[in-house]
Tab-separated table of C-alpha atoms in Angstrom:
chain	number	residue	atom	x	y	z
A	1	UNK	CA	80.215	99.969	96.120
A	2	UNK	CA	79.017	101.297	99.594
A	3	UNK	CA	79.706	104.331	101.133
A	4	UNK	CA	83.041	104.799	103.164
A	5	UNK	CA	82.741	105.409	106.447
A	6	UNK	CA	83.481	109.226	107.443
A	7	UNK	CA	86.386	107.999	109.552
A	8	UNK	CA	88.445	104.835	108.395
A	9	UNK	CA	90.919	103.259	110.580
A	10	UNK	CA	93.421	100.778	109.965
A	11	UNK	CA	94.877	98.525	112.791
A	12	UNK	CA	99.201	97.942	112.811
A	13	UNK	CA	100.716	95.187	114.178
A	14	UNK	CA	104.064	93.615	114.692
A	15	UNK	CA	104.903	90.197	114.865
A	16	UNK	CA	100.915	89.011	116.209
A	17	UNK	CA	101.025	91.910	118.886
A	18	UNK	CA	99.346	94.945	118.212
A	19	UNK	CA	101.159	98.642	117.936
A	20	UNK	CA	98.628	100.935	116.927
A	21	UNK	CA	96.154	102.597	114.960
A	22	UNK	CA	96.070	104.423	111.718
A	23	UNK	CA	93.033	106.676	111.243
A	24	UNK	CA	92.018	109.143	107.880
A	25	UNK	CA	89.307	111.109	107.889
A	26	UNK	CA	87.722	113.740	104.619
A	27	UNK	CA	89.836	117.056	104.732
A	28	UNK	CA	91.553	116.305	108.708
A	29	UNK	CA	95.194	115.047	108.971
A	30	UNK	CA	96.311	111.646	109.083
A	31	UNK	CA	96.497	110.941	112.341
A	32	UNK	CA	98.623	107.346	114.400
A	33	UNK	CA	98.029	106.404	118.038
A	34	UNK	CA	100.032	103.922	119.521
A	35	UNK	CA	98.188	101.137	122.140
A	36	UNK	CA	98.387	101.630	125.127
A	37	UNK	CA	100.377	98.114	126.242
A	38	UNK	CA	102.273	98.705	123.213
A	39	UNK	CA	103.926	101.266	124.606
A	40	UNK	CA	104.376	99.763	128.086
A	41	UNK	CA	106.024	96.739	126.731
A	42	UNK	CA	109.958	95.844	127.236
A	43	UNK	CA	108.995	94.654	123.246
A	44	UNK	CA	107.661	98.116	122.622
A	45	UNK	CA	109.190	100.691	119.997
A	46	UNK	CA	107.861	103.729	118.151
A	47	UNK	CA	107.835	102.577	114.365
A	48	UNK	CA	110.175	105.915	113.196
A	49	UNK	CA	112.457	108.139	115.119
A	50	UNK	CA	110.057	110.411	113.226
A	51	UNK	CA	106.660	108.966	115.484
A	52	UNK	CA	108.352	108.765	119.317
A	53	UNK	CA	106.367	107.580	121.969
A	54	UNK	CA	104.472	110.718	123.634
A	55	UNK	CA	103.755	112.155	126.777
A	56	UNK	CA	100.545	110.592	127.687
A	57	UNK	CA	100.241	108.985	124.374
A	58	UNK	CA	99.106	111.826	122.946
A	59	UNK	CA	98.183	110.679	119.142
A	60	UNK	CA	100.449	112.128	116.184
A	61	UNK	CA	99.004	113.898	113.083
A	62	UNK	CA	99.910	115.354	109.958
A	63	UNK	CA	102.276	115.190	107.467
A	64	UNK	CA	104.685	113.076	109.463
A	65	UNK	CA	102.095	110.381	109.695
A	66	UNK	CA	101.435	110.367	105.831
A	67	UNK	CA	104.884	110.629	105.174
A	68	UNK	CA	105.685	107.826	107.210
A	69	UNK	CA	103.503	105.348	105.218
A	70	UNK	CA	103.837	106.757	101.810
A	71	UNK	CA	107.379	105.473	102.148
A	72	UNK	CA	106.118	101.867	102.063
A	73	UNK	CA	104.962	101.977	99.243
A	74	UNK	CA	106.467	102.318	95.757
A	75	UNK	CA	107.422	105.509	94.029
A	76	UNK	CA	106.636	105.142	91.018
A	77	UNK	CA	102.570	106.645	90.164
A	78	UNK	CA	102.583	103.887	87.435
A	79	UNK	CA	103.519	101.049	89.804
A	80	UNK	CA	101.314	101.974	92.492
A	81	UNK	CA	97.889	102.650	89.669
A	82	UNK	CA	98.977	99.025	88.775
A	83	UNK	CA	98.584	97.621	92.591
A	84	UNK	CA	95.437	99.956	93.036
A	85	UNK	CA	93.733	97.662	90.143
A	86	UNK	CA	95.294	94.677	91.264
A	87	UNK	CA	94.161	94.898	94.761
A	88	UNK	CA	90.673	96.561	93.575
A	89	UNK	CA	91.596	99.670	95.881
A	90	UNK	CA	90.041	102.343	95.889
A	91	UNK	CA	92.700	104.674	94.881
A	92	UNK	CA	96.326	104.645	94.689
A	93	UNK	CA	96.760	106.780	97.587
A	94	UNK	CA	98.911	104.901	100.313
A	95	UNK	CA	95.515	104.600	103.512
A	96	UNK	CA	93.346	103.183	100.593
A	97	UNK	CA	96.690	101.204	98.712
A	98	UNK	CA	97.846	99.601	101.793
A	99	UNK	CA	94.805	98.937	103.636
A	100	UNK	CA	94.873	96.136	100.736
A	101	UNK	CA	98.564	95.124	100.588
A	102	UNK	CA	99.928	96.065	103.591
A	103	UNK	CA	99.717	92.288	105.242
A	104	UNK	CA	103.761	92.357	104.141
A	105	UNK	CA	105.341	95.329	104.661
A	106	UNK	CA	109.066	95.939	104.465
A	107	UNK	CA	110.044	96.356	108.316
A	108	UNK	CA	107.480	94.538	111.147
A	109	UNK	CA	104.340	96.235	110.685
A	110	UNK	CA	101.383	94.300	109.205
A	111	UNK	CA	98.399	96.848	108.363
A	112	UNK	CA	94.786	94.690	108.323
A	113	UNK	CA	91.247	96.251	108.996
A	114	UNK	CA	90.882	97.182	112.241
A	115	UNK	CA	88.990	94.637	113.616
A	116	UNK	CA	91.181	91.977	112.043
A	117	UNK	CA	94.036	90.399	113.349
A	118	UNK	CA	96.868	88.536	111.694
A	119	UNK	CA	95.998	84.934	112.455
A	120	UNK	CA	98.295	81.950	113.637
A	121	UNK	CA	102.097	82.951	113.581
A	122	UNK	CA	103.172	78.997	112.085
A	123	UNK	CA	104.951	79.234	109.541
A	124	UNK	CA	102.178	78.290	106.237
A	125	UNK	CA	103.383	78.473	102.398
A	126	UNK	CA	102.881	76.620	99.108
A	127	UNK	CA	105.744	75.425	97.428
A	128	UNK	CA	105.754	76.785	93.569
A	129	UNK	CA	107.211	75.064	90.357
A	130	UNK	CA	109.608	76.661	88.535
A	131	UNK	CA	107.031	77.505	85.309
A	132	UNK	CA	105.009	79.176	88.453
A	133	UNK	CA	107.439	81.116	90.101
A	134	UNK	CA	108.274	82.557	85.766
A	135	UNK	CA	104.799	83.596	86.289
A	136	UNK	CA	104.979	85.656	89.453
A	137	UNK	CA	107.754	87.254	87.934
A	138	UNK	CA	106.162	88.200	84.671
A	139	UNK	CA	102.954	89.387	86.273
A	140	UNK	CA	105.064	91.718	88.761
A	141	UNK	CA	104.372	94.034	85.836
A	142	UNK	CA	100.820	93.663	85.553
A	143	UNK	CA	97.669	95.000	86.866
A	144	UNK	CA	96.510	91.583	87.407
A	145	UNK	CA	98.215	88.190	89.096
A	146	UNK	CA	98.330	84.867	87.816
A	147	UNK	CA	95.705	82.955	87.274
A	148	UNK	CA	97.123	80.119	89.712
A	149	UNK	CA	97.165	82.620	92.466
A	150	UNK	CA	93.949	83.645	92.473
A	151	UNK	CA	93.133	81.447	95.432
A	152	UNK	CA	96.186	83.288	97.426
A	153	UNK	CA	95.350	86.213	99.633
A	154	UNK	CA	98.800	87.644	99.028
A	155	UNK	CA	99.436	91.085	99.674
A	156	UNK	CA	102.647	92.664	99.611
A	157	UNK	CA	103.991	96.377	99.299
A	158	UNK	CA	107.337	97.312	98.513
A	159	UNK	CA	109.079	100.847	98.243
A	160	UNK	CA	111.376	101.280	96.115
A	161	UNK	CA	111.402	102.690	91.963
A	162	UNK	CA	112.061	99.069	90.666
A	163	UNK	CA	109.569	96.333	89.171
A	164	UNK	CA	109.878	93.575	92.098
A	165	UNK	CA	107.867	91.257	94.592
A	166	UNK	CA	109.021	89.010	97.010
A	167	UNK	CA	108.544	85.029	98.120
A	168	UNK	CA	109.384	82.601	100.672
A	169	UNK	CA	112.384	80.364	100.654
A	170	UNK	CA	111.552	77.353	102.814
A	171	UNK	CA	113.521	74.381	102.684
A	172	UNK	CA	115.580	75.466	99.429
A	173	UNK	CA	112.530	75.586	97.825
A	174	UNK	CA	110.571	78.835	96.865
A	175	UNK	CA	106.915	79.147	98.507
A	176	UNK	CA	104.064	81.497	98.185
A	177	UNK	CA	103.039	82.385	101.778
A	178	UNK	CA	99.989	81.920	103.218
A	179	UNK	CA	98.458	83.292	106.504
A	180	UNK	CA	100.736	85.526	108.165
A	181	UNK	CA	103.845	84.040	106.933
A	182	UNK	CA	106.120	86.489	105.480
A	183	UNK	CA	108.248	87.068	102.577
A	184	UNK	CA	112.107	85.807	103.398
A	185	UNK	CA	113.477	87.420	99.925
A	186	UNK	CA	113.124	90.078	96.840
A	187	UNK	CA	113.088	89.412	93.987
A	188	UNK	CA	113.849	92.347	91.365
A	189	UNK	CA	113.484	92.466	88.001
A	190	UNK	CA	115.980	93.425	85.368
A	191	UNK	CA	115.337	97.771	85.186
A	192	UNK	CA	115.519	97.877	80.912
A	193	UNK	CA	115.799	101.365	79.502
A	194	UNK	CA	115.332	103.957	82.363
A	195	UNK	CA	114.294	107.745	82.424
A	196	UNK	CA	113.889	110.065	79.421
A	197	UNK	CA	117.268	109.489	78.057
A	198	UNK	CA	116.554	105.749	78.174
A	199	UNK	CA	119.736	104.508	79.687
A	200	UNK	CA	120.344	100.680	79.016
A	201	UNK	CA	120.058	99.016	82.413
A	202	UNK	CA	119.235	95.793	80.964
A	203	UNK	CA	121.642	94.235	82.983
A	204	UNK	CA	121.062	95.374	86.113
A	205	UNK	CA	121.021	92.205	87.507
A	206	UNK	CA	124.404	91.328	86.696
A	207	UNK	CA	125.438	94.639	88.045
A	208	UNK	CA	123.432	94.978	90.987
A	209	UNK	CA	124.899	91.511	92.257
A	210	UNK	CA	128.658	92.611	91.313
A	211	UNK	CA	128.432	95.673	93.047
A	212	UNK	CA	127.354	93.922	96.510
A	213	UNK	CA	130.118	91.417	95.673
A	214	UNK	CA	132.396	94.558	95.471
A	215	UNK	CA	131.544	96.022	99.145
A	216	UNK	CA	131.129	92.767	100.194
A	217	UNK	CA	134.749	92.546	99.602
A	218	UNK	CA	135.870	95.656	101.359
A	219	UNK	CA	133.775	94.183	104.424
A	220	UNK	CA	130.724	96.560	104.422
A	221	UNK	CA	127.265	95.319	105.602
A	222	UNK	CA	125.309	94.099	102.602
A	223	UNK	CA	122.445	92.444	101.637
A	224	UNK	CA	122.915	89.275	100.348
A	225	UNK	CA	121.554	88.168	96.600
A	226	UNK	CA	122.515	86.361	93.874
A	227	UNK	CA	121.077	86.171	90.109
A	228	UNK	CA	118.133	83.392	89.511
A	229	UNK	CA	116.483	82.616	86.474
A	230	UNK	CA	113.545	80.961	85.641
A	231	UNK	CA	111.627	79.539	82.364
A	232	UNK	CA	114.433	82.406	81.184
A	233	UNK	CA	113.145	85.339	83.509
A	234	UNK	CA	115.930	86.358	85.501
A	235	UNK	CA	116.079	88.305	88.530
A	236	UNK	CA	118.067	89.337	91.791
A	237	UNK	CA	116.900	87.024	94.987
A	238	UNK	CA	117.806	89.544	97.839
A	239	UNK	CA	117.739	87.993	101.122
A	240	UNK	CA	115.664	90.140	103.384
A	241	UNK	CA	118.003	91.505	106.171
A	242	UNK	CA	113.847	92.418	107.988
A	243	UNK	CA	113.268	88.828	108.581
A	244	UNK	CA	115.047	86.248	111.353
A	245	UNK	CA	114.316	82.300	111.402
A	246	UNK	CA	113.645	81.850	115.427
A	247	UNK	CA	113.017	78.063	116.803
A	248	UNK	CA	111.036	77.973	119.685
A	249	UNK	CA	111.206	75.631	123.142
A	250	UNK	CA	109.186	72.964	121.092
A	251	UNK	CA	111.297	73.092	117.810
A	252	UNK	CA	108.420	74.608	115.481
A	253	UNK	CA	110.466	77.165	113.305
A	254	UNK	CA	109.165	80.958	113.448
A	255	UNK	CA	109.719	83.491	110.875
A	256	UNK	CA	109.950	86.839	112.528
A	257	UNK	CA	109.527	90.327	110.999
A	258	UNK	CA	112.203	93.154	112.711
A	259	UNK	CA	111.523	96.356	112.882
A	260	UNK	CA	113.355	98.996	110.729
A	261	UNK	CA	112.596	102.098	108.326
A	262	UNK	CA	114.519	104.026	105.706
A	263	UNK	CA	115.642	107.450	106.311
A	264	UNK	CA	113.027	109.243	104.242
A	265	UNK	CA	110.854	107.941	107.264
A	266	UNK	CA	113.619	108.258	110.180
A	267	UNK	CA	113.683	112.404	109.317
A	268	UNK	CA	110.144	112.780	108.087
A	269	UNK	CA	110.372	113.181	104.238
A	270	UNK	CA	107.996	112.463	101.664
A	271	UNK	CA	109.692	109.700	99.354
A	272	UNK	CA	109.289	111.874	96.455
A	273	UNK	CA	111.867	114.593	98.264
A	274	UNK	CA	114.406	111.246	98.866
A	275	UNK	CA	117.214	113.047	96.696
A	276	UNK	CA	119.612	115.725	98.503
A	277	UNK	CA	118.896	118.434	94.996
A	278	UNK	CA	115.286	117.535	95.936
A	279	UNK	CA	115.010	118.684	99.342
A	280	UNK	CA	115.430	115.197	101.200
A	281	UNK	CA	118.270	113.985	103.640
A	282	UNK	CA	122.234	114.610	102.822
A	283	UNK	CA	125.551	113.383	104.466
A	284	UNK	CA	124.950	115.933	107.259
A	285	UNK	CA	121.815	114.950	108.234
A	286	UNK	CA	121.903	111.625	108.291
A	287	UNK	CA	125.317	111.556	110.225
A	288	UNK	CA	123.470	113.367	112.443
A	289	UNK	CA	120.989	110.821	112.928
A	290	UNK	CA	123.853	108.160	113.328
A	291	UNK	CA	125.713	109.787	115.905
A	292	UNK	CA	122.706	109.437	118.296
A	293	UNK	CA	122.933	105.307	116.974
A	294	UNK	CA	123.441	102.543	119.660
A	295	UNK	CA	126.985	102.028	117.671
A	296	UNK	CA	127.022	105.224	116.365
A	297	UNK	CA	131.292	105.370	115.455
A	298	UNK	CA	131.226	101.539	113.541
A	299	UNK	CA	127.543	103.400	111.680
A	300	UNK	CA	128.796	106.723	110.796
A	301	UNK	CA	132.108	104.686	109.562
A	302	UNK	CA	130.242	102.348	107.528
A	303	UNK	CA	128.077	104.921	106.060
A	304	UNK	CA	131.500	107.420	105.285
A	305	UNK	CA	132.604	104.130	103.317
A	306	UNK	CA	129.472	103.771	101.840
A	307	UNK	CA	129.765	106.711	100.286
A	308	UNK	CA	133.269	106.568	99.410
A	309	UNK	CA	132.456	103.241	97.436
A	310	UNK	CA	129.558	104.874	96.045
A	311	UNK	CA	132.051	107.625	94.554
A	312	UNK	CA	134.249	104.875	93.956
A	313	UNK	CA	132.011	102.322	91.892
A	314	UNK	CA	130.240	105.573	90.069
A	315	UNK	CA	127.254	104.487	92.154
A	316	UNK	CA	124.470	107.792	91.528
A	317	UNK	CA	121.483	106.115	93.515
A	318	UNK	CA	122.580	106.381	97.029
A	319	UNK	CA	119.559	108.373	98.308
A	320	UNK	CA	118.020	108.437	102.160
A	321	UNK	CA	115.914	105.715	100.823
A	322	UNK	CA	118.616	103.451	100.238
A	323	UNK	CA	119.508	103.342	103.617
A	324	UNK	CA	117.627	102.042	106.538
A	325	UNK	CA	117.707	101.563	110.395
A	326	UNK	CA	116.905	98.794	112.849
A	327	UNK	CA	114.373	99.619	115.253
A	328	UNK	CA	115.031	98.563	118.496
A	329	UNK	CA	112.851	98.230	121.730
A	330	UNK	CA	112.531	101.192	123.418
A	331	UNK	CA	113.468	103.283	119.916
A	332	UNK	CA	116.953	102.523	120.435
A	333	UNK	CA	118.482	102.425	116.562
A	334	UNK	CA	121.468	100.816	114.418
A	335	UNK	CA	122.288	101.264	110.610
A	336	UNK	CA	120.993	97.898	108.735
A	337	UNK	CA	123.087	96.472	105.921
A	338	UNK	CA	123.379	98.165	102.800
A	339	UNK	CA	121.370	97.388	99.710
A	340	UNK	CA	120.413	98.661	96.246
A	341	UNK	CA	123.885	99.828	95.336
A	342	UNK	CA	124.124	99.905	91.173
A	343	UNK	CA	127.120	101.108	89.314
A	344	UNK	CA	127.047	103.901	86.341
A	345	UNK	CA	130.337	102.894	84.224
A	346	UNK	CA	128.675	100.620	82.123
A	347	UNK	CA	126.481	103.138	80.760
A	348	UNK	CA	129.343	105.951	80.666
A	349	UNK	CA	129.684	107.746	77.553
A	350	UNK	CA	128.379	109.796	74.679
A	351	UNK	CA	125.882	107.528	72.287
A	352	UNK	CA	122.301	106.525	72.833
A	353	UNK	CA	121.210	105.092	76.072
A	354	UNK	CA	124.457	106.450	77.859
A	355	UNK	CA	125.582	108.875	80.394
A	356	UNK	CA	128.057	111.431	79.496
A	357	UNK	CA	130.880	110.870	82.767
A	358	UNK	CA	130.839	114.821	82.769
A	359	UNK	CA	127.240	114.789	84.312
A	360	UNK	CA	126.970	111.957	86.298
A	361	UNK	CA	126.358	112.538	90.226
A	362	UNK	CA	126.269	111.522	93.447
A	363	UNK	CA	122.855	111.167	95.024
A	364	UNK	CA	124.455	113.373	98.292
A	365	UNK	CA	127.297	116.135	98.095
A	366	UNK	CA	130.004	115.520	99.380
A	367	UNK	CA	130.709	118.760	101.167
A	368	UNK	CA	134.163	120.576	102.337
A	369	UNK	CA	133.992	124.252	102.083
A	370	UNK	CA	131.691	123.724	99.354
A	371	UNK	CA	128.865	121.464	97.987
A	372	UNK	CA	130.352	118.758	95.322
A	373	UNK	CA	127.797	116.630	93.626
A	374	UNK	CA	129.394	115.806	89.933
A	375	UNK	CA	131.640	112.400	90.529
A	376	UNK	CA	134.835	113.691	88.560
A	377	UNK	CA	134.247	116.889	90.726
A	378	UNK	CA	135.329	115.257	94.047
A	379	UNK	CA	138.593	114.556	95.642
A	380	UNK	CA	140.177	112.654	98.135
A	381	UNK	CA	140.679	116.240	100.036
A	382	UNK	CA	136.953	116.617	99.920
A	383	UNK	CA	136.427	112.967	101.654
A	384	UNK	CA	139.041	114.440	104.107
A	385	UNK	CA	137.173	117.089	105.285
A	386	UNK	CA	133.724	115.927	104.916
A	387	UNK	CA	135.172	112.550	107.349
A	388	UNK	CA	136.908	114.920	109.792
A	389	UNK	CA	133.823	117.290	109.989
A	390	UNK	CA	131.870	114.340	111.238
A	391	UNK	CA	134.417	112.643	113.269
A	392	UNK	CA	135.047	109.420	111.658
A	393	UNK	CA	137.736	107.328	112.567
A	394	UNK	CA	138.860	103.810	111.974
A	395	UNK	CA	137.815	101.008	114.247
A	396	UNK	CA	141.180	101.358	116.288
A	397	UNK	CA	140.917	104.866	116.685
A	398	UNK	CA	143.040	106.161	113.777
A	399	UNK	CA	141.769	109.138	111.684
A	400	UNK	CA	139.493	109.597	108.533
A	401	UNK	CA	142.725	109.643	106.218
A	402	UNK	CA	143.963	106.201	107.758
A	403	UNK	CA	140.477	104.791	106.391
A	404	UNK	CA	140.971	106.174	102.954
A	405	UNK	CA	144.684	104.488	103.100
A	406	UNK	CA	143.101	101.305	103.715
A	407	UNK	CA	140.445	101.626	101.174
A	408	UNK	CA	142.725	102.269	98.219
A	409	UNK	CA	145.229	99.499	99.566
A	410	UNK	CA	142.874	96.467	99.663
A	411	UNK	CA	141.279	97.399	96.121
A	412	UNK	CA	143.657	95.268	94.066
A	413	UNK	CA	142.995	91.901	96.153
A	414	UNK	CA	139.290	93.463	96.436
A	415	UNK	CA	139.395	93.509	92.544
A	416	UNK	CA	140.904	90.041	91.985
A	417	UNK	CA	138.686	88.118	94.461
A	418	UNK	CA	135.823	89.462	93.080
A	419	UNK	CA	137.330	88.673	89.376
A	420	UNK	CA	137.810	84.885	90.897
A	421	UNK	CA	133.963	85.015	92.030
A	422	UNK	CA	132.117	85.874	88.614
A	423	UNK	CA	130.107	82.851	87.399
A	424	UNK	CA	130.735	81.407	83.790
A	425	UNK	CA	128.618	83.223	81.356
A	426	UNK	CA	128.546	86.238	83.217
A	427	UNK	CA	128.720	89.339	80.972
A	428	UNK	CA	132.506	90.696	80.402
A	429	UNK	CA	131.750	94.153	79.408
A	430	UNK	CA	129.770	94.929	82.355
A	431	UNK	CA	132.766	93.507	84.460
A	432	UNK	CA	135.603	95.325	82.918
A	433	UNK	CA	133.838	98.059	82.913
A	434	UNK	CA	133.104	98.550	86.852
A	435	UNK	CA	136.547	97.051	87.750
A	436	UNK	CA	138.506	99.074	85.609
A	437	UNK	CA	136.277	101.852	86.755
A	438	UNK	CA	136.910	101.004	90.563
A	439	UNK	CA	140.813	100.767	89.874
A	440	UNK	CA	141.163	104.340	88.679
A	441	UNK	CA	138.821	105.367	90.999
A	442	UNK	CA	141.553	104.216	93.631
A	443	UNK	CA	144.228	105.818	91.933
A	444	UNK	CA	142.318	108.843	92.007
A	445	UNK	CA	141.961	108.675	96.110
A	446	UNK	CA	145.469	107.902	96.479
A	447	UNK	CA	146.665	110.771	95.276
């Protein structure tokens, strides 16, 4: 292996245009200057609220800038030493991790060498076999990827804390992309037993897809997914909300990557900090953020909601990287759809691989005159306040408590659509469980 260069650089691009330029060098900061006509462009946009444009372009450096990519990459150590061997990098550290999978980030950005480029913008894939897609699955987990792929110059990063990767659907048929085609959809593997007291989230699949059914239901923004299966791996096809079909003038179909970024990179936090008791973003914050929104009354609504359903659906994992914004030119910003919403009651209780209800929390307090983090802790009084404090009101002007009304009135036809929706085979327990758990959660807000 050769000797690195003192100072490496990495070049950033959106959508065949180039943004920018990533640089590292031994024991100086991270440091990201934006091109020139990038930032002269009626396309052009800072990638975070965290990384404006500058005065003169003057570069930014620091922790911001490491920050910033760190959250585009997984959090889990484990997952990203996997992709390090995979993609023969030459650490797991996110310059030397993405400068060999960053060709498909979440968001716009592609990060290539710097005196690469992303090639044609046509859309280029190879369709895959059922038995083949099994195998991408499978090998999600592994170091190395499947023999059939070898051939594919694939490279894809992630964040998140869950085993997943991502494919093309083109033409109802899934596709490996090639070139500079992007992913259209994640795919996420079941989570099995999780943390130290091994909590069964073998079904998280099942539950994941219920629980955007549920907010579906009460008319929130949500990702779209449903459960696949293949050679019997199953897993959650989420429809990336960061991709957009286009047709051009000639009729040739265009995939194209939109901008966004979670709120660990909006307010500058390192993903490891992305819970509240951890240091990272809480309500207050990030309603802050939202109020300066370009529909910043429908965002802060939707993300009040949010966390009233979280509260609602015993939902623990609602944490700044679980929700994103839309980057839009000129650094103008909206809330995206929700995602990654997964519900605690099935794994309430007092035996192995359970939760006792007594110490189950929300990921962000919900805050009157004091903090309350512990779900059988909180109150409709404390939604009350925390809504006021912020200024949320319903879409015809009506206050916060008018929204609560609403919420708790729609759950029973909430609760029997989604009832009318579950597929045959699909497993009863986990259902009961989070409906029941929703209804008395609505009593509970009622009053």
């Amino acid at each position: 292996m050769g000797r690195r260069a003192h100072t490496r650089a990495l070049g950033l691009w959106m959508n065949g245009v180039r943004v920018g330029t990533w640089r590292m060098a031994p024991h100086s900061p991270d440091t990201l200057q934006y091109d020139p006509s990038w930032v002269q462009s009626r396309e052009g946009r800072p990638l975070s609220l965290s990384l404006p444009f500058t005065p003169g372009n003057a570069p930014h450096r620091g922790e911001r800038v490491r920050h910033y990519f760190d959250n585009l990459l997984p959090d889990s150590p484990d997952i990203r030493t996997r992709l390090a061997r995979r993609y023969q990098a030459h650490s797991a550290n996110a310059f030397d991790l993405l400068a060999q999978a960053g060709q498909d980030c979440v968001g716009a950005l592609q990060i290539l060498p710097n005196d690469a480029s992303p090639g044609a913008a046509s859309v280029q894939a190879r369709p895959l076999s059922v038995s083949e897609v099994a195998d991408v699955l499978r090998h999600a987990t592994a170091a190395t990827t499947p023999g059939f792929m070898e051939n594919d110059d694939v490279r894809i990063s992630i964040a998140g804390a869950q085993e997943k990767t991502a494919l093309l659907r083109l033409d109802d048929r899934w596709c490996m992309p090639q070139g500079a085609t992007p992913t259209t959809h994640i795919l996420k593997l079941p989570l099995g037993l999780v943390g130290g007291m091994g909590l069964d989230l073998r079904e998280s699949v099942e539950n994941e897809w219920l629980c955007a059914q549920i907010l579906a239901a009460y008319n929130l923004p949500i990702a779209q997914c449903e459960p696949v299966q293949f050679d019997g791996v199953k897993a959650l096809a989420v429809a990336r909300f960061d991709r957009m079909w286009w047709t051009a003038a000639d009729g040739e179909r265009h995939l194209i990557r939109l901008p966004q970024e979670d709120l660990c990179q909006a307010t500058a936090t390192a993903p490891d900090l992305k819970y509240e008791a951890q240091g990272g973003p809480g309500i207050d914050r990030i309603m802050s953020v939202l109020a300066g929104s370009m529909t910043p009354e429908q965002d802060k609504r939707t993300f009040f909601m949010a966390q009233v359903l979280f509260w609602m659906l015993c939902a623990p994992d609602g944490h700044a990287k679980n929700f994103s914004l839309f980057i839009r030119p000129g650094g103008r910003y909206q809330l995206t759809p929700l995602y990654d919403v997964i519900s605690a009651y099935p794994i309430l209780g007092h035996g192995p691989n359970q939760i006792s209800p007594f110490k189950v929390k929300l990921a962000m307090a919900v805050r009157g005159k004091n903090a309350h983090w512990k779900m059988n802790d909180i109150q409709r009084r404390h939604w009350v306040a925390m809504g006021t404090r912020h200024g949320v009101i319903t879409a015809d002007g009506q206050a916060v408590e008018a929204l609560l009304e609403d919420l708790v009135a729609r759950t029973p036809a909430v609760i029997h659509e989604v009832r009318r929706q579950l597929p045959a085979g699909f497993p009863r327990q986990l259902a009961d469980s989070i409906l029941l758990g929703l209804a008395d959660a609505s009593e509970r807000l009622g009053g």
